[in-house]
PDB file of C-alpha atoms in Angstrom:
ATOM      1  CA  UNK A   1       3.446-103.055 -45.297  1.00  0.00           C
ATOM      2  CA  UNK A   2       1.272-100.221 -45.455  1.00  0.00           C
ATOM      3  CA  UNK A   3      -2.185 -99.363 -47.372  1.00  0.00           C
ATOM      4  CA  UNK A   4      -3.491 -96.172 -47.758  1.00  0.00           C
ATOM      5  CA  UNK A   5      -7.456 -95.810 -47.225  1.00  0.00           C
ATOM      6  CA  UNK A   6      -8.044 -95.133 -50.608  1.00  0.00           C
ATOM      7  CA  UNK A   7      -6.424 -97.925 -52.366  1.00  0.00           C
ATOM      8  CA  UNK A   8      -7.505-100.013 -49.563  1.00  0.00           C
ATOM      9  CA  UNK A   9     -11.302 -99.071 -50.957  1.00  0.00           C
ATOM     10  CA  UNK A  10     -10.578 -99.814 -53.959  1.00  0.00           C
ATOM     11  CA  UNK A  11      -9.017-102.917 -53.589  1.00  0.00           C
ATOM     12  CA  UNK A  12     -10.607-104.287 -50.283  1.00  0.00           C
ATOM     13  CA  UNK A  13     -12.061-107.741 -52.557  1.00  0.00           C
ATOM     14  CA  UNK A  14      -8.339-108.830 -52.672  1.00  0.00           C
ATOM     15  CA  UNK A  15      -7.920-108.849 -48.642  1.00  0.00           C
ATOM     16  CA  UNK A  16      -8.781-111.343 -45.957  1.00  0.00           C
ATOM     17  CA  UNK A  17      -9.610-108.183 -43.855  1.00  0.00           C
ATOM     18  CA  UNK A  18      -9.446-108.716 -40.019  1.00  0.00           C
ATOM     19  CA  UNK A  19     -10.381-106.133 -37.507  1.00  0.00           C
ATOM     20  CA  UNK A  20      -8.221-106.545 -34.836  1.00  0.00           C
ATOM     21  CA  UNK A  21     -10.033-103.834 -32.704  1.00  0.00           C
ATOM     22  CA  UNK A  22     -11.120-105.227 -28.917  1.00  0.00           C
ATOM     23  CA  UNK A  23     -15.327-106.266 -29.239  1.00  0.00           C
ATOM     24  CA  UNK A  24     -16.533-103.591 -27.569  1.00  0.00           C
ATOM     25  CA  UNK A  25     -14.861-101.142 -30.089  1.00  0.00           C
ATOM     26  CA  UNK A  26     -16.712-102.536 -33.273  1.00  0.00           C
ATOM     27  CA  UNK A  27     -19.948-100.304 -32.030  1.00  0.00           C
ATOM     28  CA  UNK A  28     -18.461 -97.482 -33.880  1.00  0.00           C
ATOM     29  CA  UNK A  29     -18.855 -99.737 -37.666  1.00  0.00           C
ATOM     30  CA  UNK A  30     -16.565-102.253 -39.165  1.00  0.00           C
ATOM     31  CA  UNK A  31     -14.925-102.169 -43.158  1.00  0.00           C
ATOM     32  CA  UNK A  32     -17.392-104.100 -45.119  1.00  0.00           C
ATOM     33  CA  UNK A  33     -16.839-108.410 -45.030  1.00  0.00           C
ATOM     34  CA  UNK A  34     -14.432-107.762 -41.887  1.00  0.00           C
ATOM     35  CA  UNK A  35     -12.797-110.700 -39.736  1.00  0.00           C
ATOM     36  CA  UNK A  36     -13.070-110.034 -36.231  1.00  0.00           C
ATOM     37  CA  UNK A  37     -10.151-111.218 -35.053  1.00  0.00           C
ATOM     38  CA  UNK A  38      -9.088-109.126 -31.402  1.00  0.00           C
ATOM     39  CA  UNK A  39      -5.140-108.687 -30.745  1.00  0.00           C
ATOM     40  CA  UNK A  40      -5.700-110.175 -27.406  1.00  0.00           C
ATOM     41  CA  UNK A  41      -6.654-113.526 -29.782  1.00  0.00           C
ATOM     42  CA  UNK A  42      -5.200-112.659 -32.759  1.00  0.00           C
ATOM     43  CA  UNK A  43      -2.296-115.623 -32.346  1.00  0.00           C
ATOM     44  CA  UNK A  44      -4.785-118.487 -31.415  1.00  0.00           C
ATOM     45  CA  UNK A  45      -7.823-117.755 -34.030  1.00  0.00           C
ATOM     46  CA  UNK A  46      -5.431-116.815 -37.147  1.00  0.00           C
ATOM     47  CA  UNK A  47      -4.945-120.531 -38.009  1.00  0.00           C
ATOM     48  CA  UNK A  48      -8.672-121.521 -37.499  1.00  0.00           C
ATOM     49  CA  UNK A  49      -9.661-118.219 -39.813  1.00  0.00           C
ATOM     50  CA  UNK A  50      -6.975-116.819 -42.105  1.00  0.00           C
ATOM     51  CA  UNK A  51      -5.736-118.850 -45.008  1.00  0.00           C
ATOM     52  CA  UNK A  52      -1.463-117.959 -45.350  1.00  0.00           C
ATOM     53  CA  UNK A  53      -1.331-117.876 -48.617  1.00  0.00           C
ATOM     54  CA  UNK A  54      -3.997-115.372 -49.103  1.00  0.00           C
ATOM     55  CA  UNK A  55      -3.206-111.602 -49.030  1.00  0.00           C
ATOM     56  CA  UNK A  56      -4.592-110.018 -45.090  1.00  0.00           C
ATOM     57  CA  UNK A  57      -5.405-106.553 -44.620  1.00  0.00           C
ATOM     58  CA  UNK A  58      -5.673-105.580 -40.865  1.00  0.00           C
ATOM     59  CA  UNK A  59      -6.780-102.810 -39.145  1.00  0.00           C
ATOM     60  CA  UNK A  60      -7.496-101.361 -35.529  1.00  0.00           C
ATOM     61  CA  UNK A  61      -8.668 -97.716 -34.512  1.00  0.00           C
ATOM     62  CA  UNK A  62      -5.655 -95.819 -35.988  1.00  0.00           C
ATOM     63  CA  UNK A  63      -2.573 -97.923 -37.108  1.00  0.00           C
ATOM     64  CA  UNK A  64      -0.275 -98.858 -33.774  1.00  0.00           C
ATOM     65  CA  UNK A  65      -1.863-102.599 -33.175  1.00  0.00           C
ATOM     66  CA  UNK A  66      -2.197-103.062 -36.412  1.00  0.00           C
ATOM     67  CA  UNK A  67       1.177-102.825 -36.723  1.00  0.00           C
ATOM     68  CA  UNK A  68       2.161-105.647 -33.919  1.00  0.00           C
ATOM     69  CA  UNK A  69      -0.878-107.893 -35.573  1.00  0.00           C
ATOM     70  CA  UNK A  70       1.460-107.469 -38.890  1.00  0.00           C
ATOM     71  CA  UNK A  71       4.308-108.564 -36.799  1.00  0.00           C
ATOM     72  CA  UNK A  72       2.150-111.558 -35.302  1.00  0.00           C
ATOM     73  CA  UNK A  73       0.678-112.890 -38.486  1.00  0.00           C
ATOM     74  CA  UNK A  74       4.089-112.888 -39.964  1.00  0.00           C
ATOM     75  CA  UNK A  75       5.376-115.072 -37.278  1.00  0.00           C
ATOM     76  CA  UNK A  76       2.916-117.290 -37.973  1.00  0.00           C
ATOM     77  CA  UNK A  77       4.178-118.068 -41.563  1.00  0.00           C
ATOM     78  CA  UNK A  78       1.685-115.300 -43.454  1.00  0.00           C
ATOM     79  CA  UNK A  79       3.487-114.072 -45.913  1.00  0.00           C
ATOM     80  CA  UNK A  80       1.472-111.372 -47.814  1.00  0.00           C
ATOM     81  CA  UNK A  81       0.422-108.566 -44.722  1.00  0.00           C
ATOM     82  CA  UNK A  82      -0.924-104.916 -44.928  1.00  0.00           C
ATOM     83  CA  UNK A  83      -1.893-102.752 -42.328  1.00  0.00           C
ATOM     84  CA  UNK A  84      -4.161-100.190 -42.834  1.00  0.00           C
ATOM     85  CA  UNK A  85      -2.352 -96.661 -42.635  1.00  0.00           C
ATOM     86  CA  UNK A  86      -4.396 -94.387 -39.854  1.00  0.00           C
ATOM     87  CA  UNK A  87      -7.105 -97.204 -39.302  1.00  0.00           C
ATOM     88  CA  UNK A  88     -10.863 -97.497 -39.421  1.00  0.00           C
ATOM     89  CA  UNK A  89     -10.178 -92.975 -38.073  1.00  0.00           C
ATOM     90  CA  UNK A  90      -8.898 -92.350 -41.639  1.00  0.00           C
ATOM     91  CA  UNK A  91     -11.254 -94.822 -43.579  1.00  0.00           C
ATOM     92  CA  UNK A  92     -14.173 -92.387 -41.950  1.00  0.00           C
ATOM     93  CA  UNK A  93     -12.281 -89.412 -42.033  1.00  0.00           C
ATOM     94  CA  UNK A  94     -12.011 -89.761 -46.181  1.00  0.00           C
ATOM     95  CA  UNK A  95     -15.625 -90.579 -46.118  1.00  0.00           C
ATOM     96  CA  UNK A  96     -15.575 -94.103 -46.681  1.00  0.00           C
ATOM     97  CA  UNK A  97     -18.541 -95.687 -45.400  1.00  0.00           C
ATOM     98  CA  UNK A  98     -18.876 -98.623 -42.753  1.00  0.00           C
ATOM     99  CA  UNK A  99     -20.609-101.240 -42.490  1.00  0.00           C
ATOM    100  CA  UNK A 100     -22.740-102.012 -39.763  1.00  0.00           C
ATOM    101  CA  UNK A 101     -21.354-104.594 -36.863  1.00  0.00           C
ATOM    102  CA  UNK A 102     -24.270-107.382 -37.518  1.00  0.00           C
TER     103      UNK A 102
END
């Protein structure tokens, strides 16, 4: 399922929120009290970080592997999945601040 930036702002307490965006791409900021989780190990370090029966919010760059981490987590028995729609692009491009990659 799909979350728009701003109710994903709004709402972003209720998420496990996982940046699935490769390490060297978290340079450019991450949303606040991110996971990261990359695609490339998204399958293997789900189960040792995610809990299933709490609500996940990924996100990538802008929205296409997001949407085959969606796919992925589901497979692995999480029920309760959102992708951010346009990825960490729109969350800047509505102003949104980041937080910094510590």
């Amino acid at each position: 399922m799909n979350l728009n930036v701003k109710t994903a702002y709004h709402t972003l307490e209720r998420y496990q929120v996982v940046d699935i965006r490769e390490p060297e791409e978290w340079a450019d900021g991450v949303l606040p009290g991110a996971l990261r989780l990359p695609l490339s190990k998204l399958a293997s370090l789900a189960p040792l970080y995610l809990e299933r029966d709490q609500p996940v919010l990924l996100y990538c760059k802008s929205g296409n592997r997001s949407q085959e981490g969606l796919r992925a987590l589901q497979s692995l028995g999480h029920p309760k999945v959102w992708q951010l729609e346009g990825g960490i692009k729109a969350w800047c491009e509505a102003g949104i601040p980041c937080a910094s990659p510590v």
